[in-house]
Coordinates of C-alpha atoms in Angstrom, one line a residue:
Chain L
X1477 CA -93.3 146.9 101.6
X1478 CA -89.9 147.3 103.1
X1479 CA -90.6 150.9 104.0
X1480 CA -93.8 150.0 105.7
X1481 CA -92.1 147.3 107.6
X1482 CA -89.5 149.7 108.9
X1483 CA -92.1 152.3 109.7
X1484 CA -94.1 149.8 111.7
X1485 CA -90.9 148.7 113.5
X1486 CA -90.0 152.3 114.3
X1487 CA -93.4 153.3 115.7
X1488 CA -94.2 150.1 117.7
X1489 CA -90.6 149.5 118.8
X1490 CA -91.2 149.2 122.5
X1491 CA -94.3 147.1 122.0
X1492 CA -92.5 144.7 119.7
X1493 CA -89.5 144.3 122.0
X1494 CA -91.8 143.5 124.9
X1495 CA -93.7 141.0 122.8
X1496 CA -90.6 139.3 121.7
X1497 CA -89.2 139.1 125.2
X1498 CA -92.5 137.6 126.5
X1499 CA -92.4 135.2 123.6
X1500 CA -88.8 134.2 124.4
X1501 CA -89.6 133.6 128.0
X1502 CA -92.7 131.6 127.4
X1503 CA -91.3 129.6 124.5
X1504 CA -89.2 127.0 126.4
X1505 CA -92.2 126.0 128.5
X1506 CA -94.2 125.1 125.4
X1507 CA -91.5 123.1 123.6
X1508 CA -91.6 119.3 124.2
X1509 CA -89.4 118.3 121.3
X1510 CA -85.6 118.0 122.1
X1511 CA -84.7 118.9 118.5
X1512 CA -86.7 122.1 118.5
X1513 CA -85.2 123.0 121.9
X1514 CA -81.8 122.6 120.5
X1515 CA -82.7 124.8 117.6
X1516 CA -84.0 127.5 119.9
X1517 CA -80.8 127.5 121.9
X1518 CA -78.7 127.5 118.7
X1519 CA -80.7 130.5 117.4
X1520 CA -79.9 132.4 120.6
X1521 CA -76.3 131.5 120.2
X1522 CA -76.0 132.6 116.6
X1523 CA -77.8 135.9 117.4
X1524 CA -75.2 136.6 120.1
X1525 CA -72.3 135.7 117.7
X1526 CA -73.8 137.8 115.0
X1527 CA -74.1 140.7 117.4
X1528 CA -70.4 140.4 118.1
X1529 CA -69.5 140.3 114.4
X1530 CA -72.0 143.1 113.7
X1531 CA -70.2 145.3 116.2
X1532 CA -66.9 144.7 114.4
X1533 CA -68.1 144.6 110.8
X1534 CA -71.2 146.8 111.0
X1535 CA -70.4 149.5 113.6
X1536 CA -66.7 149.7 113.1
X1537 CA -66.8 148.7 109.4
X1538 CA -64.0 146.1 109.6
X1539 CA -65.1 142.9 107.9
X1540 CA -63.7 139.9 109.6
X1541 CA -63.5 136.7 107.7
X1542 CA -62.2 134.6 110.6
X1543 CA -64.5 135.6 113.4
X1544 CA -65.3 132.0 114.2
X1545 CA -61.7 131.6 115.4
X1546 CA -62.5 133.6 118.6
X1547 CA -65.5 131.4 119.2
X1548 CA -63.1 128.4 118.8
X1549 CA -60.5 129.9 121.1
X1550 CA -63.2 130.5 123.8
X1551 CA -64.6 127.0 123.4
X1552 CA -61.1 125.3 123.7
X1553 CA -59.9 127.5 126.6
X1554 CA -63.1 126.8 128.6
X1555 CA -63.0 123.1 127.8
X1556 CA -59.4 122.5 128.6
X1557 CA -59.5 124.5 131.8
X1558 CA -62.7 122.9 133.0
X1559 CA -61.9 119.4 132.1
X1560 CA -58.2 119.0 132.6
X1561 CA -57.6 121.5 135.4
X1562 CA -61.0 121.3 137.2
X1563 CA -61.5 125.1 137.0
X1564 CA -64.8 126.2 138.4
X1565 CA -67.2 127.4 135.6
X1566 CA -67.0 131.1 136.3
X1567 CA -63.2 131.0 136.2
X1568 CA -63.1 128.9 133.1
X1569 CA -65.6 131.3 131.4
X1570 CA -63.6 134.4 132.5
X1571 CA -60.5 132.7 131.2
X1572 CA -62.2 132.0 127.9
X1573 CA -63.3 135.6 127.6
X1574 CA -59.8 136.9 128.6
X1575 CA -57.9 134.6 126.2
X1576 CA -60.2 135.5 123.2
X1577 CA -60.0 139.2 124.1
X1578 CA -56.2 138.8 124.1
X1579 CA -56.2 137.3 120.6
X1580 CA -58.6 140.1 119.6
X1581 CA -56.1 142.6 120.9
X1582 CA -53.3 140.9 119.0
X1583 CA -55.3 141.0 115.8
X1584 CA -56.1 144.6 116.3
X1585 CA -52.5 145.6 116.6
X1586 CA -52.0 145.5 112.8
X1587 CA -54.6 148.2 112.5
X1588 CA -51.8 150.6 113.4
X1589 CA -50.4 150.0 109.9
X1590 CA -53.1 148.4 107.9
X1591 CA -56.6 149.1 106.9
X1592 CA -59.4 147.8 104.8
X1593 CA -58.7 144.8 102.6
X1594 CA -55.3 144.0 104.1
X1595 CA -56.8 143.6 107.5
X1596 CA -59.6 141.5 106.2
X1597 CA -57.1 139.2 104.6
X1598 CA -55.2 139.1 108.0
X1599 CA -58.4 138.0 109.7
X1600 CA -58.9 135.3 107.1
X1601 CA -55.4 134.1 107.7
X1602 CA -55.9 134.3 111.4
X1603 CA -59.0 132.1 111.3
X1604 CA -57.1 129.5 109.3
X1605 CA -54.1 129.5 111.6
X1606 CA -56.3 129.0 114.6
X1607 CA -58.1 126.1 113.0
X1608 CA -54.8 124.5 111.9
X1609 CA -53.5 124.9 115.5
X1610 CA -56.7 123.2 116.8
X1611 CA -56.1 120.3 114.4
X1612 CA -52.4 119.9 114.8
X1613 CA -51.7 120.6 118.5
X1614 CA -52.9 117.1 119.4
X1615 CA -51.5 117.0 122.9
X1616 CA -53.6 119.9 124.0
X1617 CA -56.7 119.7 121.8
X1618 CA -56.8 116.0 120.8
X1619 CA -56.8 117.3 117.2
X1620 CA -59.5 116.0 114.8
X1621 CA -60.8 113.6 117.5
X1622 CA -62.2 116.5 119.5
X1623 CA -62.8 116.6 123.2
X1624 CA -65.6 114.6 124.7
X1625 CA -67.4 114.7 128.1
X1626 CA -67.0 118.4 128.9
X1627 CA -68.3 119.1 132.4
X1628 CA -71.6 121.0 132.6
X1629 CA -71.5 124.5 133.9
X1630 CA -72.0 125.2 137.6
X1631 CA -72.4 128.6 139.0
X1632 CA -71.9 128.8 142.8
X1633 CA -73.4 125.4 143.5
X1634 CA -76.2 125.8 141.0
X1635 CA -75.7 123.3 138.2
X1636 CA -77.0 123.8 134.7
X1637 CA -78.0 120.6 133.1
X1638 CA -81.4 120.7 131.5
X1639 CA -82.3 122.4 128.2
X1640 CA -84.5 125.0 129.9
X1641 CA -81.6 126.1 132.1
X1642 CA -79.3 126.4 129.2
X1643 CA -81.9 128.3 127.3
X1644 CA -82.4 130.8 130.0
X1645 CA -78.6 131.1 130.6
X1646 CA -78.1 132.1 126.9
X1647 CA -81.2 134.3 127.0
X1648 CA -79.9 136.3 129.9
X1649 CA -76.5 136.7 128.3
X1650 CA -78.2 137.8 125.1
X1651 CA -80.5 140.3 126.8
X1652 CA -77.6 141.8 128.7
X1653 CA -75.4 142.0 125.6
X1654 CA -78.3 143.6 123.6
X1655 CA -78.8 146.3 126.3
X1656 CA -75.1 147.0 126.7
X1657 CA -74.5 147.1 122.9
X1658 CA -77.4 149.5 122.4
X1659 CA -76.0 151.7 125.1
X1660 CA -72.5 151.5 123.7
X1661 CA -73.5 152.4 120.2
X1662 CA -75.6 155.3 121.3
X1663 CA -72.9 156.6 123.7
X1664 CA -70.1 159.0 122.9
X1665 CA -67.8 156.0 122.4
X1666 CA -70.2 154.5 119.9
X1667 CA -70.4 157.8 118.0
X1668 CA -66.6 157.9 117.9
X1669 CA -66.6 154.3 116.5
X1670 CA -69.2 155.1 113.8
X1671 CA -67.2 158.3 112.9
X1672 CA -64.1 156.1 112.5
X1673 CA -66.1 153.8 110.1
X1674 CA -67.5 156.7 108.1
X1675 CA -64.2 158.5 107.6
X1676 CA -61.2 157.6 109.6
X1677 CA -59.1 160.6 108.5
X1678 CA -61.8 163.1 109.3
X1679 CA -62.4 161.3 112.7
X1680 CA -58.8 161.5 113.5
X1681 CA -58.7 165.2 112.6
X1682 CA -61.6 165.7 115.1
X1683 CA -59.4 164.3 117.8
X1684 CA -60.7 160.8 117.9
X1685 CA -58.1 158.2 118.8
X1686 CA -58.8 155.8 116.0
X1687 CA -56.4 153.1 117.2
X1688 CA -57.9 153.1 120.7
X1689 CA -61.5 152.6 119.4
X1690 CA -60.5 150.0 116.8
X1691 CA -58.7 148.0 119.4
X1692 CA -61.5 148.4 121.8
X1693 CA -64.1 147.0 119.3
X1694 CA -61.8 144.2 118.4
X1695 CA -61.4 143.2 122.0
X1696 CA -65.1 143.4 122.8
X1697 CA -66.1 141.5 119.7
X1698 CA -63.5 138.8 120.4
X1699 CA -64.5 138.6 124.1
X1700 CA -68.2 138.1 123.1
X1701 CA -67.4 135.4 120.7
X1702 CA -65.2 133.7 123.3
X1703 CA -68.0 133.8 125.8
X1704 CA -70.3 132.2 123.3
X1705 CA -67.7 129.5 122.6
X1706 CA -67.4 128.7 126.3
X1707 CA -71.2 128.3 126.4
X1708 CA -71.3 126.2 123.3
X1709 CA -68.6 123.8 124.5
X1710 CA -70.4 123.2 127.8
X1711 CA -73.7 122.9 126.2
X1712 CA -72.9 120.5 123.5
X1713 CA -70.5 118.4 125.6
X1714 CA -68.2 117.9 122.6
X1715 CA -66.1 120.1 120.5
X1716 CA -63.8 119.4 117.5
X1717 CA -62.2 121.6 114.9
X1718 CA -64.9 121.1 112.3
X1719 CA -67.2 123.4 114.4
X1720 CA -64.8 126.3 113.7
X1721 CA -64.2 126.0 110.0
X1722 CA -64.1 129.1 107.7
X1723 CA -67.6 128.1 106.4
X1724 CA -68.9 129.1 109.8
X1725 CA -67.2 132.5 109.5
X1726 CA -68.9 133.0 106.1
X1727 CA -72.2 132.0 107.6
X1728 CA -71.8 134.6 110.3
X1729 CA -71.1 137.3 107.7
X1730 CA -74.2 136.2 105.8
X1731 CA -76.3 136.5 109.0
X1732 CA -74.9 139.9 109.8
X1733 CA -75.4 141.1 106.3
X1734 CA -78.9 139.7 105.8
X1735 CA -80.0 141.5 109.0
X1736 CA -78.2 144.6 108.1
X1737 CA -74.8 145.8 109.0
X1738 CA -74.5 148.1 112.0
X1739 CA -78.2 147.7 113.0
X1740 CA -79.0 146.4 116.5
X1741 CA -82.1 144.5 115.2
X1742 CA -80.3 143.1 112.2
X1743 CA -78.5 140.2 114.1
X1744 CA -81.9 138.9 115.4
X1745 CA -83.4 138.8 112.0
X1746 CA -80.4 137.4 110.2
X1747 CA -79.5 134.8 112.7
X1748 CA -83.0 133.5 113.3
X1749 CA -83.9 133.3 109.6
X1750 CA -80.7 131.6 108.6
X1751 CA -80.8 129.1 111.5
X1752 CA -84.4 128.1 111.2
X1753 CA -84.9 128.3 107.4
X1754 CA -82.5 125.5 106.4
X1755 CA -84.0 123.3 109.1
X1756 CA -87.4 123.7 107.7
X1757 CA -86.3 122.4 104.3
X1758 CA -84.4 119.3 105.6
X1759 CA -84.3 117.6 102.2
X1760 CA -82.0 120.4 101.0
X1761 CA -79.5 119.8 103.8
X1762 CA -76.9 118.9 101.3
X1763 CA -77.4 122.2 99.5
X1764 CA -77.3 124.2 102.7
X1765 CA -74.0 126.0 102.2
X1766 CA -74.8 126.5 98.5
X1767 CA -78.0 128.1 99.5
X1768 CA -76.2 130.4 101.9
X1769 CA -73.9 131.4 99.1
X1770 CA -76.8 132.2 96.8
X1771 CA -78.5 134.2 99.6
X1772 CA -75.3 136.2 100.1
X1773 CA -75.0 136.8 96.4
X1774 CA -78.6 138.0 96.2
X1775 CA -78.2 140.3 99.2
X1776 CA -75.2 142.0 97.6
X1777 CA -77.1 142.4 94.3
X1778 CA -80.4 143.7 95.8
X1779 CA -79.6 145.4 99.0
X1780 CA -76.0 145.4 99.9
X1781 CA -76.7 147.0 103.4
X1782 CA -79.0 144.2 104.4
X1783 CA -82.6 144.5 105.6
X1784 CA -82.0 146.9 108.4
X1785 CA -78.7 148.4 107.3
X1786 CA -78.5 152.1 107.0
X1787 CA -81.8 152.5 108.7
X1788 CA -82.0 155.0 111.5
X1789 CA -85.1 153.9 113.4
X1790 CA -85.1 157.0 115.6
X1791 CA -85.1 159.2 112.6
X1792 CA -87.9 157.2 110.9
X1793 CA -90.0 157.3 114.0
X1794 CA -89.6 161.1 114.4
X1795 CA -90.4 161.6 110.8
X1796 CA -93.5 159.4 110.9
X1797 CA -94.7 161.1 114.1
X1798 CA -94.2 164.5 112.6
X1799 CA -96.1 163.6 109.4
X1800 CA -98.9 162.2 111.4
X1801 CA -99.1 165.4 113.4
X1802 CA -99.1 167.5 110.3
X1803 CA -101.8 165.5 108.6
X1804 CA -103.8 165.8 111.7
X1805 CA -103.4 169.6 111.8
X1806 CA -104.3 170.0 108.1
X1807 CA -107.3 167.8 108.7
X1808 CA -108.4 170.0 111.6
X1809 CA -107.8 173.1 109.5
X1810 CA -109.8 171.6 106.7
X1811 CA -112.6 170.9 109.2
X1812 CA -112.5 174.4 110.5
X1813 CA -112.6 175.9 107.0
X1814 CA -115.7 173.8 106.2
X1815 CA -117.4 175.1 109.3
Chain P
X584 CA -31.7 116.5 99.7
X585 CA -31.5 120.3 99.9
X586 CA -31.4 120.8 96.1
X587 CA -34.1 118.2 95.6
X588 CA -36.4 120.0 98.1
X589 CA -35.5 123.3 96.5
X590 CA -36.6 122.1 93.1
X591 CA -39.8 120.6 94.6
X592 CA -40.5 123.9 96.3
X593 CA -40.0 125.9 93.1
X594 CA -42.3 123.5 91.2
X595 CA -45.1 124.1 93.7
X596 CA -44.2 127.7 94.0
X597 CA -44.5 128.3 90.2
X598 CA -48.1 127.1 90.4
X599 CA -48.8 129.4 93.3
X600 CA -47.2 132.1 91.2
X601 CA -49.5 131.6 88.3
X602 CA -52.6 131.8 90.5
X603 CA -51.1 134.8 92.3
X604 CA -50.5 136.6 89.0
X605 CA -54.2 136.1 88.2
X606 CA -55.2 137.4 91.6
X607 CA -53.0 140.4 91.3
X608 CA -54.1 141.2 87.8
X609 CA -57.8 141.4 89.0
X610 CA -56.7 143.4 92.0
X611 CA -54.8 145.8 89.8
X612 CA -57.6 146.4 87.4
X613 CA -60.5 146.5 89.8
X614 CA -58.9 147.0 93.2
X615 CA -60.9 143.9 94.1
X616 CA -59.8 141.2 96.5
X617 CA -61.0 138.1 94.6
X618 CA -61.7 135.6 97.3
X619 CA -63.1 133.2 94.7
X620 CA -59.7 132.7 93.0
X621 CA -58.9 129.6 95.0
X622 CA -62.3 128.1 94.3
X623 CA -61.8 128.7 90.6
X624 CA -58.5 127.0 90.9
X625 CA -60.1 123.9 92.3
X626 CA -63.0 124.1 89.7
X627 CA -60.4 124.2 86.9
X628 CA -58.6 121.2 88.2
X629 CA -61.9 119.3 88.4
X630 CA -62.8 120.3 84.9
X631 CA -59.6 119.0 83.6
X632 CA -60.0 115.7 85.5
X633 CA -63.6 115.2 84.3
X634 CA -62.9 116.1 80.7
X635 CA -59.8 114.0 80.7
X636 CA -61.6 111.0 82.1
X637 CA -64.4 111.5 79.5
X638 CA -62.1 111.9 76.6
X639 CA -59.8 109.0 77.4
X640 CA -56.3 110.0 76.6
X641 CA -55.9 113.4 75.1
X642 CA -54.5 115.2 78.1
X643 CA -53.4 118.4 76.4
X644 CA -56.7 118.7 74.5
X645 CA -58.7 118.2 77.7
X646 CA -56.5 120.7 79.5
X647 CA -57.3 123.2 76.7
X648 CA -61.0 122.6 77.0
X649 CA -60.9 122.9 80.7
X650 CA -59.0 126.2 80.5
X651 CA -61.6 127.6 78.1
X652 CA -64.4 126.4 80.3
X653 CA -62.8 127.9 83.5
X654 CA -62.1 131.2 81.6
X655 CA -65.8 131.2 80.7
X656 CA -66.7 130.8 84.3
X657 CA -64.4 133.6 85.2
X658 CA -66.0 135.9 82.7
X659 CA -69.5 134.9 84.0
X660 CA -68.5 135.7 87.6
X661 CA -67.8 139.2 86.4
X662 CA -70.7 139.6 84.1
X663 CA -73.4 138.1 86.3
X664 CA -72.3 139.3 89.7
X665 CA -69.7 142.0 89.7
X666 CA -70.7 144.0 86.6
X667 CA -74.0 145.1 88.1
X668 CA -72.3 146.2 91.4
X669 CA -69.8 148.3 89.4
X670 CA -72.6 149.9 87.4
X671 CA -74.5 150.8 90.6
X672 CA -71.3 152.2 92.0
X673 CA -71.6 150.0 95.1
X674 CA -68.9 150.1 97.8
X675 CA -65.8 148.0 97.0
X676 CA -66.4 145.9 100.0
X677 CA -69.6 144.6 98.4
X678 CA -67.5 143.3 95.5
X679 CA -65.3 141.4 97.9
X680 CA -68.2 139.9 99.7
X681 CA -69.7 139.0 96.4
X682 CA -66.6 137.0 95.6
X683 CA -66.9 135.4 99.0
X684 CA -70.4 134.3 98.0
X685 CA -69.2 133.0 94.7
X686 CA -66.4 131.1 96.4
X687 CA -69.0 129.5 98.7
X688 CA -71.2 128.7 95.7
X689 CA -68.4 127.2 93.6
X690 CA -67.0 125.2 96.5
X691 CA -70.3 123.6 97.4
X692 CA -71.3 123.1 93.8
X693 CA -68.1 121.2 93.3
X694 CA -68.8 119.1 96.5
X695 CA -72.3 118.3 95.3
X696 CA -71.3 117.4 91.8
X697 CA -68.0 115.6 92.4
X698 CA -68.1 114.7 96.0
X699 CA -66.0 116.0 98.9
X700 CA -63.5 113.1 99.0
X701 CA -60.1 113.2 97.4
X702 CA -60.1 112.2 93.8
X703 CA -57.2 110.4 92.2
X704 CA -55.7 112.4 89.3
X705 CA -54.2 109.9 86.8
X706 CA -51.1 111.0 84.9
X707 CA -51.4 110.4 81.2
X708 CA -48.1 108.4 81.3
X709 CA -45.2 107.7 83.6
X710 CA -42.9 110.6 83.0
X711 CA -39.8 109.0 84.6
X712 CA -37.0 110.8 86.5
X713 CA -33.7 112.3 85.8
X714 CA -30.7 112.8 88.1
X715 CA -29.4 116.3 88.6
X716 CA -26.3 115.9 90.8
X717 CA -27.7 113.6 93.5
X718 CA -31.2 115.0 93.3
X719 CA -33.9 112.9 91.7
X720 CA -36.1 115.2 89.6
X721 CA -39.3 114.1 87.9
X722 CA -39.5 114.9 84.2
X723 CA -43.0 116.1 84.9
X724 CA -41.6 118.7 87.2
X725 CA -39.4 120.0 84.4
X726 CA -42.3 120.1 82.0
X727 CA -44.4 122.0 84.5
X728 CA -41.6 124.5 85.2
X729 CA -40.9 125.1 81.5
X730 CA -44.6 125.4 80.6
X731 CA -45.2 127.9 83.4
X732 CA -42.1 129.9 82.5
X733 CA -43.4 130.0 78.9
X734 CA -46.8 131.2 80.0
X735 CA -45.3 133.9 82.2
X736 CA -43.1 135.1 79.4
X737 CA -46.0 135.2 76.9
X738 CA -48.2 136.9 79.5
X739 CA -45.5 139.6 80.2
X740 CA -45.1 140.2 76.5
X741 CA -48.9 140.5 76.2
X742 CA -49.2 142.9 79.0
X743 CA -46.1 145.1 78.6
X744 CA -45.6 145.1 74.8
X745 CA -49.0 144.9 73.1
X746 CA -51.7 147.5 72.8
X747 CA -54.2 145.2 74.6
X748 CA -51.8 144.9 77.6
X749 CA -51.3 148.7 77.6
X750 CA -55.0 149.2 77.7
X751 CA -55.1 146.8 80.6
X752 CA -52.4 148.8 82.5
X753 CA -54.2 152.0 81.6
X754 CA -57.4 150.7 83.1
X755 CA -55.6 149.6 86.2
X756 CA -54.1 153.1 86.6
X757 CA -57.3 155.1 86.1
X758 CA -60.5 153.4 84.7
X759 CA -62.2 156.7 83.9
X760 CA -59.3 158.2 82.0
X761 CA -58.9 154.9 80.2
X762 CA -62.6 155.0 79.2
X763 CA -62.1 158.5 77.8
X764 CA -59.2 157.4 75.8
X765 CA -61.5 154.9 74.0
X766 CA -60.6 151.8 75.9
X767 CA -63.6 149.5 76.4
X768 CA -63.0 149.1 80.1
X769 CA -65.7 146.4 80.6
X770 CA -64.1 144.3 77.9
X771 CA -60.7 144.7 79.5
X772 CA -62.1 143.7 82.9
X773 CA -63.8 140.6 81.4
X774 CA -60.5 139.7 79.7
X775 CA -58.7 140.1 83.0
X776 CA -61.1 137.7 84.7
X777 CA -60.7 135.2 81.8
X778 CA -56.9 135.3 82.0
X779 CA -57.0 135.0 85.8
X780 CA -59.4 132.0 85.7
X781 CA -57.4 130.4 82.9
X782 CA -54.1 130.7 84.9
X783 CA -55.8 129.2 87.9
X784 CA -57.1 126.3 85.9
X785 CA -53.7 125.6 84.4
X786 CA -52.1 125.7 87.8
X787 CA -54.8 123.6 89.3
X788 CA -54.4 120.9 86.6
X789 CA -50.6 120.9 87.1
X790 CA -50.9 120.6 90.9
X791 CA -53.4 117.7 90.3
X792 CA -50.9 116.0 88.0
X793 CA -48.0 116.6 90.4
X794 CA -49.8 115.3 93.5
X795 CA -51.9 112.8 91.5
X796 CA -54.9 113.8 93.6
X797 CA -57.3 116.7 94.0
X798 CA -59.9 117.7 96.5
X799 CA -62.0 120.8 97.2
X800 CA -60.2 121.9 100.2
X801 CA -57.1 122.4 98.0
X802 CA -58.9 125.4 96.6
X803 CA -59.2 127.1 100.0
X804 CA -55.7 126.6 101.0
X805 CA -54.3 127.6 97.6
X806 CA -56.5 130.7 97.8
X807 CA -54.8 131.7 101.0
X808 CA -51.3 130.9 99.8
X809 CA -51.8 133.0 96.7
X810 CA -52.9 136.0 98.9
X811 CA -49.7 135.5 100.8
X812 CA -47.7 135.3 97.5
X813 CA -49.4 138.4 96.1
X814 CA -49.0 140.4 99.2
X815 CA -45.4 139.3 99.7
X816 CA -44.6 140.5 96.2
X817 CA -46.7 143.6 96.5
X818 CA -50.4 143.5 95.5
X819 CA -50.9 144.6 91.9
X820 CA -47.4 143.9 90.8
X821 CA -47.0 141.0 88.3
X822 CA -43.3 140.3 88.8
X823 CA -44.0 140.6 92.5
X824 CA -46.7 137.9 92.4
X825 CA -44.3 135.6 90.5
X826 CA -41.5 136.0 92.9
X827 CA -43.9 135.9 95.9
X828 CA -45.4 132.6 94.7
X829 CA -42.1 130.9 94.3
X830 CA -40.9 132.1 97.7
X831 CA -44.0 130.9 99.4
X832 CA -43.7 127.5 97.6
X833 CA -40.0 127.1 98.6
X834 CA -40.5 128.1 102.3
X835 CA -43.6 125.9 102.6
X836 CA -41.7 122.9 101.2
X837 CA -38.7 123.4 103.6
X838 CA -41.0 123.9 106.6
X839 CA -42.8 120.7 105.7
X840 CA -39.6 118.8 105.4
X841 CA -37.5 120.2 108.2
X842 CA -40.1 121.2 110.8
X843 CA -43.4 119.5 110.6
X844 CA -45.8 118.7 107.7
X845 CA -48.7 119.8 109.9
X846 CA -47.4 123.4 109.7
X847 CA -47.3 123.2 105.9
X848 CA -50.5 125.2 105.4
X849 CA -50.1 127.5 108.3
X850 CA -46.7 128.9 107.2
X851 CA -48.3 130.8 104.3
X852 CA -50.6 132.7 106.7
X853 CA -47.6 133.3 108.9
X854 CA -45.7 134.8 106.0
X855 CA -48.7 136.8 105.1
X856 CA -49.1 138.3 108.6
X857 CA -45.5 139.0 109.0
X858 CA -45.2 140.7 105.6
X859 CA -48.3 142.8 106.3
X860 CA -46.9 143.9 109.6
X861 CA -43.4 144.7 108.5
X862 CA -43.8 145.9 104.9
X863 CA -47.4 146.0 103.8
X864 CA -46.5 147.2 100.4
X865 CA -44.6 144.0 99.7
X866 CA -41.3 143.6 97.9
X867 CA -42.2 145.2 94.6
X868 CA -45.2 147.3 95.6
X869 CA -45.1 151.0 95.9
X870 CA -46.3 152.6 99.0
X871 CA -49.4 154.5 98.2
X872 CA -49.8 157.8 100.0
X873 CA -53.4 158.4 100.8
X874 CA -54.6 161.7 99.6
X875 CA -57.4 163.5 101.3

């Protein structure tokens, strides 16, 4: 079943992407319900966030347990600049990206000395520190009260207010990021990053500057999460530290893992399934996180790489096409022999 | 004031030390970062509270029951989730993520069963205070300190002097060689999990008694503090975890008193990051040279 699904994906890749894109563009015009609209935007957001974690955890292989911290940093930076200092939106967003990227850089510095678990524990600690700062630095963040009435984004006189506009803003960001990430992963740089993941010592021996690539991935992933945070803050109008709890980081990991680590399609599957599924069973809201935990446990038991993890679609496609060709040839030969 | 806070810090730190020892033992044997340790700590504390409320009065007996129950949970965590991964030879990171899943499950199960609000933890009796110099020290603190000291001594005897402990150390050093020497590695691993959970339960109950309240979030923050303690002492080293726990407890108490109580939880992470940056092997840890 799984094999056939992947084979189908590999062969019809372009068609499926086109179909999904058309679906994504048509979707907002058919939705009347505010709640479903919110869910659609939320899904896009989670896909984008999962992509950023996937780059770090899947492509580079460095699990981060505090990834939501960057999202929080982006959200708070954008909010404080736009609300208290009247920054124009583009400047506030750029600042949010820059500040998150800076923190990502700072977090990457220990990679000089640490690897594996230690760094994972550092990311966990980092996430908690950021959350505690958000709660305790009351003069800046208003602590647990949160910040209300965040101004709506405005790009060069064009104000974004309605759900549709927010939806398309996020969709554009997502499409851009998907294209760029695919190009990055398939480029020389991407190969170097994957080599670092597979065997850092061998990669270093091949002349790959491990530290440079690790830092780069940390910075990109953090910047993406920061951008998403800025969007989130201006979209929801209200932020408080509970949106950036470690639960959310765990949820991100589950999304990335369910879809498949290191896969470019994975984040779409993981984030959409895990955003929409719990909403469909509203009675189980109380058990939501418990359910996520069970899902994570099951993934690890059944398929630790996730649905699309360790699947090379290009390879599958070529293999399938080759097999088709061969069976066609043997069929022709058979026909000739019969004649 | 200073001595009083020092004693308070050591009391808290001893509890961290116990949890950190459990964490470090599991890491030593399995090379596994057990992210569920803090959750098991909270679970143990809740078990004690529930059994104690149900039994009306026998605190020590209910503590014992809770310790057994938590140890059972610890063994089950290994048997149901981690054992299969080991058998399949899955990557170590899968083990860590599995413990993350277990932490999520336990935390939320506790929230669903017992509620997320802070629960009062009634002391069995008023223990009273004694004066040491001009510091007021609760008798409870002294009981906690003495009992933890006793546990650590017994545990060290068990690990360093008995055959069982030696097989544990052998498993930590090289599981395959240990298996060839006739050690039942899986039984040793289960035992390690049981001890680790039992220690967490004891520390949880003591913290509950000391603060007279418990809630779920305590597990998360204790989990982080014990990482800090274990890393500070050198992961895998039992004396290191003990010293690390006490140091974290003392520093935390002083920061809360002299700087700001809001920073209380942040300081452990700060210690953690600083130690990892300056001396990742910790105080007692040996630097491992990576062989290719």
